[in-house]
Coordinates of C-alpha atoms in Angstrom, one line a residue:
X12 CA 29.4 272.9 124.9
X13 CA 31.9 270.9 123.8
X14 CA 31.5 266.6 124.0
X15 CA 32.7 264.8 127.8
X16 CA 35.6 263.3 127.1
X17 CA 34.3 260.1 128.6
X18 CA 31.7 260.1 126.0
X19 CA 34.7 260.7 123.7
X20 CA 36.8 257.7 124.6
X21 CA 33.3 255.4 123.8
X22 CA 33.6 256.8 120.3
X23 CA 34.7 254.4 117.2
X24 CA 36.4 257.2 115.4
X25 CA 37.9 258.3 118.9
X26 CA 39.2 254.8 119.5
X27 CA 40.3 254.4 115.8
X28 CA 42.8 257.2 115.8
X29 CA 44.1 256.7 119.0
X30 CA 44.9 253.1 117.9
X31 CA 46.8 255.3 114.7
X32 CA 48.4 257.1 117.1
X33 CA 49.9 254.0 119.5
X34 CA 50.4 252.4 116.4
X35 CA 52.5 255.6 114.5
X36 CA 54.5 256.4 117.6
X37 CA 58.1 255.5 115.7
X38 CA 57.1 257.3 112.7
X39 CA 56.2 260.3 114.7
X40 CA 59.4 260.1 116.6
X41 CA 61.4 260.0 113.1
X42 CA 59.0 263.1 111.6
X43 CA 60.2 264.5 115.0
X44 CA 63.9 264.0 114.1
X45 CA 63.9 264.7 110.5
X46 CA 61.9 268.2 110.9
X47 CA 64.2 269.3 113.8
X48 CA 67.1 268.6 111.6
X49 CA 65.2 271.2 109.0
X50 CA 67.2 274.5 109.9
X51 CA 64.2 277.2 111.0
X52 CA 65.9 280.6 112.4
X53 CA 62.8 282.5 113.5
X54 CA 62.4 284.8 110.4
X55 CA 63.7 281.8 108.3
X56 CA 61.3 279.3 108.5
X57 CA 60.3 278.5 104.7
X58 CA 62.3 275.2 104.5
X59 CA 60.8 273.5 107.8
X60 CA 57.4 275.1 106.5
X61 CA 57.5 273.6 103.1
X62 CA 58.2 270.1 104.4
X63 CA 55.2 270.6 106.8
X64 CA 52.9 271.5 104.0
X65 CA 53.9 268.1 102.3
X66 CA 53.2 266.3 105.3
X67 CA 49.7 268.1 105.9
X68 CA 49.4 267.0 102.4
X69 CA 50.4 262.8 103.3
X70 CA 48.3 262.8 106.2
X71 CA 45.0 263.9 104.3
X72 CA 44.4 267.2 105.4
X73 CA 42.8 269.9 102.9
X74 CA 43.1 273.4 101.4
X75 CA 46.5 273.2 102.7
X76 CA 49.1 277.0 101.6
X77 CA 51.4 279.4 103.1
X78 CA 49.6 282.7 103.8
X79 CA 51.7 285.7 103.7
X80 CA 53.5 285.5 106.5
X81 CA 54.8 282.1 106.2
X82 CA 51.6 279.8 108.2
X83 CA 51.4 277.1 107.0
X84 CA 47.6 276.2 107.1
X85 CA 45.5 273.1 106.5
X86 CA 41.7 271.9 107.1
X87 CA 39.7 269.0 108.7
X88 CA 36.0 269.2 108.2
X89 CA 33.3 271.1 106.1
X90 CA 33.7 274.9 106.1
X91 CA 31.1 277.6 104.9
X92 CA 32.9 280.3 107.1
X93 CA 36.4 280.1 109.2
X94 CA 34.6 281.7 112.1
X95 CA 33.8 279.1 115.2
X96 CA 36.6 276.8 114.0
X97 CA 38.9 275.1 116.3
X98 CA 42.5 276.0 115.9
X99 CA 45.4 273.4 116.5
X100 CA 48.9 274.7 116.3
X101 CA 52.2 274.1 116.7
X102 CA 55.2 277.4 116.0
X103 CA 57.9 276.2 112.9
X104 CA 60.9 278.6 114.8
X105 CA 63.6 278.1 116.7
X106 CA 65.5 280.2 119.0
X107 CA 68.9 279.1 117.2
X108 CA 70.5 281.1 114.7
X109 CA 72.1 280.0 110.9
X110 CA 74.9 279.2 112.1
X111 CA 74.2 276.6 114.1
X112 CA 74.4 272.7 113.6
X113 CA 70.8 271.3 113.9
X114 CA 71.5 267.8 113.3
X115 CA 69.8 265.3 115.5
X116 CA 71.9 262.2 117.3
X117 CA 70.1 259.2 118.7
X118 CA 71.5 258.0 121.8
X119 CA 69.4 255.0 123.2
X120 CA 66.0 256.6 124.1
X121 CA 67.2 260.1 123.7
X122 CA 67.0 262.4 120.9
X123 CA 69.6 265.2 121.2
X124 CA 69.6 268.1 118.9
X125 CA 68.9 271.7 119.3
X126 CA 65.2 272.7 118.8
X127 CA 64.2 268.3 119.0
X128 CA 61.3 269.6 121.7
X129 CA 61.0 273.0 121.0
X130 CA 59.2 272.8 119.0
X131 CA 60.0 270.0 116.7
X132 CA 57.9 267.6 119.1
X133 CA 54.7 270.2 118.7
X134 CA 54.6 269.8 114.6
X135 CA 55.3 266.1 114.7
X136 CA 52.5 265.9 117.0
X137 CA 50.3 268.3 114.8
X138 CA 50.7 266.1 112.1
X139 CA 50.3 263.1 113.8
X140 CA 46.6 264.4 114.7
X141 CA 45.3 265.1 111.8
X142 CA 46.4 262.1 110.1
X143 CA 45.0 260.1 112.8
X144 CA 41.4 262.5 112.6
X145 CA 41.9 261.9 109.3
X146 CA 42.3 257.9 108.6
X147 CA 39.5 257.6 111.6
X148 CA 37.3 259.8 108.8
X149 CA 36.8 262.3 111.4
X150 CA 33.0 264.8 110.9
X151 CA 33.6 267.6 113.0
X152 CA 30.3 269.8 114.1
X153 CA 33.1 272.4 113.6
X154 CA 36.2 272.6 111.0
X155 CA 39.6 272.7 112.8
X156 CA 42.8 274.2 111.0
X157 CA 45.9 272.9 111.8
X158 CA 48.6 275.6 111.6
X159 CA 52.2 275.8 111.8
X160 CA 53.4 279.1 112.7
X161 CA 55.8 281.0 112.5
X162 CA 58.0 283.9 114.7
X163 CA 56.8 282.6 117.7
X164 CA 60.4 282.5 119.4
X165 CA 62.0 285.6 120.9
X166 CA 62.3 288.8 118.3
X167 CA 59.1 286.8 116.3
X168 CA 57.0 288.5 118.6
X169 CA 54.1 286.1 118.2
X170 CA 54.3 287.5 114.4
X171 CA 52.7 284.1 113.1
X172 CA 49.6 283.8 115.2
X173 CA 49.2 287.6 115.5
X174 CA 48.7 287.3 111.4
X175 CA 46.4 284.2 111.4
X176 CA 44.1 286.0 114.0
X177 CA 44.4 289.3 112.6
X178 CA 42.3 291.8 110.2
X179 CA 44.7 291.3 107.2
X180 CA 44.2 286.8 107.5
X181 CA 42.4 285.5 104.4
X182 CA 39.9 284.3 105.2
X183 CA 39.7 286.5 108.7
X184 CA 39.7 283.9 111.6
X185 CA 37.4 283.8 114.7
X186 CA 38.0 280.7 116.4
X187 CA 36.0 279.4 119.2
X188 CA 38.6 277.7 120.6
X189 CA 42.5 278.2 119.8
X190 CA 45.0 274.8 121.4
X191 CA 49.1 275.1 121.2
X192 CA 51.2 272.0 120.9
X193 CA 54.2 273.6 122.7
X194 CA 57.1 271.0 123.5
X195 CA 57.1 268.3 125.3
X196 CA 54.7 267.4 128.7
X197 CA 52.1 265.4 129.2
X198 CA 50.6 267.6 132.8
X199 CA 50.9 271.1 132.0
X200 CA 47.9 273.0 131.0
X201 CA 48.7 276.9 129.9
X202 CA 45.6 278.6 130.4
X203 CA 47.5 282.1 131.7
X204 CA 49.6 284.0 129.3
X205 CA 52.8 285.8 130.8
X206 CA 53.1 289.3 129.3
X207 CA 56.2 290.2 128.1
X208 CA 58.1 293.5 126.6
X209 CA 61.1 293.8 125.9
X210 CA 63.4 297.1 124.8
X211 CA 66.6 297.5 122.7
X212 CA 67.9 301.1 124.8
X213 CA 71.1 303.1 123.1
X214 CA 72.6 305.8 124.4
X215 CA 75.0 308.3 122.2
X216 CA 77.5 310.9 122.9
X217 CA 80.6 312.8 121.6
X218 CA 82.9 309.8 122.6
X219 CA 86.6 310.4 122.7
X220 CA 89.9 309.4 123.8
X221 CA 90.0 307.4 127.4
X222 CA 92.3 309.7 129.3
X223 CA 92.2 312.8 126.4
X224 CA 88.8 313.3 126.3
X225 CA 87.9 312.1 130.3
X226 CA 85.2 313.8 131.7
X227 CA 82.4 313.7 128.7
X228 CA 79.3 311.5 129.4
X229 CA 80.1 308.0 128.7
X230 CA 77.2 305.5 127.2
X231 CA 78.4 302.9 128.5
X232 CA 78.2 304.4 132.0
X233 CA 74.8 305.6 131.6
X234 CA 74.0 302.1 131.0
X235 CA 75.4 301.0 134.0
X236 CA 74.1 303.3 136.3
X237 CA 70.6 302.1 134.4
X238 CA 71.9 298.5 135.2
X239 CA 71.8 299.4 138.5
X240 CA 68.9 300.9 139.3
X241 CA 67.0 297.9 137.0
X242 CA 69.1 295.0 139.1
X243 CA 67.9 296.5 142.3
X244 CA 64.5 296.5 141.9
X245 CA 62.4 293.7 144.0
X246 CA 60.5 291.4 141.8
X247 CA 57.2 290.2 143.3
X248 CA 55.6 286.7 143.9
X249 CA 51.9 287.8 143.6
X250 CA 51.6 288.5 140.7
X251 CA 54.9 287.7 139.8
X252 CA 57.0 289.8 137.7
X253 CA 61.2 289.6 136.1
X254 CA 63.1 292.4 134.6
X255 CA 66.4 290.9 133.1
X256 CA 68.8 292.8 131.4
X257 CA 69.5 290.0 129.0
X258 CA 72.1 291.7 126.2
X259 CA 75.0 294.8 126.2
X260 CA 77.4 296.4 123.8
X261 CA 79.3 299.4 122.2
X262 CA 82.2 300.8 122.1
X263 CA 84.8 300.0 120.2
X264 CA 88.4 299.7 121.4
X265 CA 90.2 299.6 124.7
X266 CA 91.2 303.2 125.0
X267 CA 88.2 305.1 123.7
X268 CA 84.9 306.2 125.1
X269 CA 82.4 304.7 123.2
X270 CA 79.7 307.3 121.2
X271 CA 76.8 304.6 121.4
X272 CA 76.5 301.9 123.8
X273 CA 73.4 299.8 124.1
X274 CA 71.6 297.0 126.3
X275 CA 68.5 294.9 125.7
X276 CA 66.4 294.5 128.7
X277 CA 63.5 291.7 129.2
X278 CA 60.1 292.3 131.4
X279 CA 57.6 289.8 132.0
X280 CA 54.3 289.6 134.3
X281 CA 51.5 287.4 134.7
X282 CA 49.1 290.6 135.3
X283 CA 49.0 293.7 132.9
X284 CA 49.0 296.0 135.1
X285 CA 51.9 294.6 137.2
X286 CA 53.6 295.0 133.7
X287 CA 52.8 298.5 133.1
X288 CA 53.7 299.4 136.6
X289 CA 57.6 297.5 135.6
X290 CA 57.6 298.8 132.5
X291 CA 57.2 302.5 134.3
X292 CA 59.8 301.5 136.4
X293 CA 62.2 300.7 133.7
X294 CA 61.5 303.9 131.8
X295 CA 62.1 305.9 134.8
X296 CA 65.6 304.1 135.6
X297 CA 66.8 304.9 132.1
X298 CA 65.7 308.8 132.4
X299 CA 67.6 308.8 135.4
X300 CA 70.9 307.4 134.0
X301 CA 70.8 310.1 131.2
X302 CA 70.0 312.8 133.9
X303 CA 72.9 311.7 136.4
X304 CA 75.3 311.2 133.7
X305 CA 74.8 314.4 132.0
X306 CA 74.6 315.7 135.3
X307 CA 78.5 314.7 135.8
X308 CA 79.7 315.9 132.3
X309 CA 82.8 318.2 131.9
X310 CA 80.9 321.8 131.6
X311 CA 80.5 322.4 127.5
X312 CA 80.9 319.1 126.6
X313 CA 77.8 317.7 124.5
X314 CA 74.9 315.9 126.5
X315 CA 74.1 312.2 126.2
X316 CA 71.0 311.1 124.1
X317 CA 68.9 307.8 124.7
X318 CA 66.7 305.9 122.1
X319 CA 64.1 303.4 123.5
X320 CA 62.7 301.0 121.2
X321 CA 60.2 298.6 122.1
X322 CA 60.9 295.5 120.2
X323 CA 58.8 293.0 121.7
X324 CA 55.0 293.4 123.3
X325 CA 53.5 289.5 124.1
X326 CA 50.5 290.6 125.8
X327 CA 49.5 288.7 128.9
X328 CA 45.7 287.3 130.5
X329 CA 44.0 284.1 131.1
X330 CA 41.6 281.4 129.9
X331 CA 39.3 280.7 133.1
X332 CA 39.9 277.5 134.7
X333 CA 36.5 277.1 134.5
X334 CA 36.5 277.2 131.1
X335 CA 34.8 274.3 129.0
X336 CA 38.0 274.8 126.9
X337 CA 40.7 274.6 130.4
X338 CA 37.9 271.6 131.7
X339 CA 38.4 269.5 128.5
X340 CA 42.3 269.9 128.9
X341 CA 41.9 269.1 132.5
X342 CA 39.7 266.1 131.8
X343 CA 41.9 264.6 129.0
X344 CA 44.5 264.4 130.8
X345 CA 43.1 262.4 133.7
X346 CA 41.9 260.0 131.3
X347 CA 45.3 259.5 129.6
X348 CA 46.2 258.8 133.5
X349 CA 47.9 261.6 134.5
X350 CA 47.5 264.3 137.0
X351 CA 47.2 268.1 135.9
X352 CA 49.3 271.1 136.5
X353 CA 47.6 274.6 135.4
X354 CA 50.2 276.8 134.6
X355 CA 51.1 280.4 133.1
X356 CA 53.7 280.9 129.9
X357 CA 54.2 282.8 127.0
X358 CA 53.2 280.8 123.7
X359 CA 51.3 281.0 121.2
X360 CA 48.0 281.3 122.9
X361 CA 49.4 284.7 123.7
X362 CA 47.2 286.2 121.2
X363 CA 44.0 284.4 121.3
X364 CA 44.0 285.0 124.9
X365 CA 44.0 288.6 124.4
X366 CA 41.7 288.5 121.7
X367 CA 39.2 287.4 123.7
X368 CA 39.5 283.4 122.4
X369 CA 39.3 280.8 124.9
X370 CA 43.1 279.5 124.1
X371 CA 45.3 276.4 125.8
X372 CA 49.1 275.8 125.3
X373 CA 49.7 272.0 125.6
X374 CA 52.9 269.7 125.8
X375 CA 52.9 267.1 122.7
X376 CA 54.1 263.9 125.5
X377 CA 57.9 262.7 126.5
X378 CA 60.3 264.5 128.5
X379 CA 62.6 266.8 127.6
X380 CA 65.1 269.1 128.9
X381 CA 67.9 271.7 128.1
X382 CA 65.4 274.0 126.0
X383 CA 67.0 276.9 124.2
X384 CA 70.4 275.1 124.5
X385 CA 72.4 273.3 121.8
X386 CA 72.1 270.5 123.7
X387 CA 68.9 270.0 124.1
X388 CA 66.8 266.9 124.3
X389 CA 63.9 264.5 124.1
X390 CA 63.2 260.9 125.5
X391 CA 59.7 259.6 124.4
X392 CA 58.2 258.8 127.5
X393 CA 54.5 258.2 127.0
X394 CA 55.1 260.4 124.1
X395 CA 52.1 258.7 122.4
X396 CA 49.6 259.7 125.1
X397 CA 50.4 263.5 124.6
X398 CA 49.0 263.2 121.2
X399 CA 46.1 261.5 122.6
X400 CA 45.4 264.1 125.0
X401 CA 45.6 266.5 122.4
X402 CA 43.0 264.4 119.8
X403 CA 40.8 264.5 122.7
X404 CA 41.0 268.4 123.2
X405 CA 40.7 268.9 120.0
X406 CA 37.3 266.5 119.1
X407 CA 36.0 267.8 122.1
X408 CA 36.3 271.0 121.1
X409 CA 35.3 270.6 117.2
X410 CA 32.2 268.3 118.6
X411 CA 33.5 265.3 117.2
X412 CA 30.5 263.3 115.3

């Protein structure tokens, strides 16, 4: 069982980094600032990762690398064997492509810059704990690795975490308790993971002239009747489910049919089996839209195809809220004076959560809004006692001595 937090907040080490942690709040804020202005294009986050391993390296963690995919990893305490560790992380991607400006503006209280919360708030506040645990001269019962991941945004597909969990991690990793430093928040607890899949679908045909060659199957009317049929289905509240078509395309001038025409279509649910029932659904919608559209084809005219790719599977479950691990959360952040709010999302814990690890996503303090916008933005309101609650997580947890 991990320690009470009330008998955590007695403890000198306990009390010694949360004094670091008051006292570093600026210096986190500037980390914050100076790694968000790091360009990290999930798929492209060597740079940001580099510049985390140095600061791993500043704030006195150990055995700090870059495993294959791009982790960045470091250690707190004495380790024999990486199984029973505690895991804090925090995801080095953004959802904003090379082409964008990341640079960070100061404006009074606010940070503005795209990325400054998500997640560039989670990996200052991952460094900020160690070098707190660190400087305190933390013994943990059990080691804790700090990791900054990456692919966690959109096509990432949890690639990062799925690696650090996986059979091919060296060493292999069984954690006994897995915690996500997710944005900003000082309330939310994520103990549910929301399943999500999501499908790139293309349709081809012969194409042709617009008024010439009238009458072959169109793609890009298969895709609408699909549209359709996707649109009009009824999302429910318990549990709750979304299917978005989120992106479309082809063709490729104003008086042809198009040959290929594709959308990309988004489906998220709280409960598996809620998912595999949408995911039916969807399937079925598209197998219809080839049908009817073939169906309406000049006779002798070649037939539509379809191509369904998955490109995204985050699988979905739950921590227990009665949990020692969703408890400890709970508990922490009434001592940092706040109330609660248990809630579901897709993050990181994703993984852990379906691997059977008791897993937590956590906001790293402030407030914060805009996410996945240029504009995005951070205030640091009681940003200091989001890392707290997070110190006290994660000693709980690790059996702080």
């Amino acid at each position: 069982m991990p320690y009470s937090i009330d008998a955590l907040l007695n403890e000198t080490r306990v009390r010694g980094a949360r004094a670091h942690i008051e006292r570093s709040d600026e210096a986190t804020l500037a980390r914050q600032a100076a790694l968000s202005a790091i360009p990290a294009p999930t798929g492209a986050e060597a740079k940001r990762g580099a510049r985390v391993a140095e600061l791993f390296d500043e704030a006195g963690l150990a055995d700090i690398g870059v495993d294959e995919v791009g982790n960045v990893r470091a250690w707190l305490g004495k380790r024999e064997t990486a199984n029973g560790c505690v895991v804090l992380s925090a995801h080095l991607d953004t959802v904003f492509g090379p082409e964008l400006d990341v640079t960070v503006s100061r404006l009074g209280k606010r940070l503005e810059g795209p990325g400054i919360s998500d997640n560039a708030r989670g990996l200052a506040a991952l460094i900020t704990v160690g070098e707190a645990m660190t400087r305190a001269r933390f013994g943990t019962e059990r080691p804790i690795l700090f990791a900054a991941t990456v692919g966690e945004e959109g096509s990432g597909d949890l690639r990062g975490v799925r690696h650090l969990l996986g059979p091919t991690a060296h060493p292999p990793i069984r954690p006994s308790a897995f915690i996500a430093l997710d944005g900003a928040g000082i309330e939310r607890i994520v103990h549910r993971a929301l399943g999500a899949r999501r499908y790139h679908i293309t349709f081809e045909g012969p194409g042709g002239h617009s008024w010439a060659a009238f009458g072959v199957a169109n793609p890009a009317h298969a895709i609408g009747r699909a549209v359709a049929q996707i649109a009009a289905r009824t999302t429910h509240d318990a549990p709750r489910t979304s299917c978005s078509v989120v992106r479309l395309g082809g063709g490729t001038s104003l008086n042809s049919i198009p040959q290929t025409a594709w959308f990309d279509v988004d489906l998220r649910s709280e409960d598996p089996r809620a998912l595999e029932k949408l995911d039916e659904a969807v399937q079925s919608a598209v197998a219809q839209a080839l049908h009817e559209e073939n169906r309406h084809r000049v006779p002798g005219t070649a037939p539509l195809t379809v191509a369904v790719r998955r490109v995204g599977d985050r699988p979905s479950g739950l921590t227990p809220r009665t949990h020692p691990l969703v408890q400890t959360a709970v508990a922490a952040t009434r001592a940092v004076g706040h109330d609660h709010q248990l809630a579901c999302a897709s993050t990181d814990a994703n993984v852990p959560i379906a691997l059977g690890v008791p897993a937590v996503a956590l906001g790293a303090g402030g407030r914060a809004g805009d996410a996945h916008l240029p504009t995005e933005w951070y205030e640091n309101d009681k940003g200091a006692l989001g890392i707290v609650r997070a110190l006290l997580v994660t000693a709980a947890m690790a059996d702080a001595q």
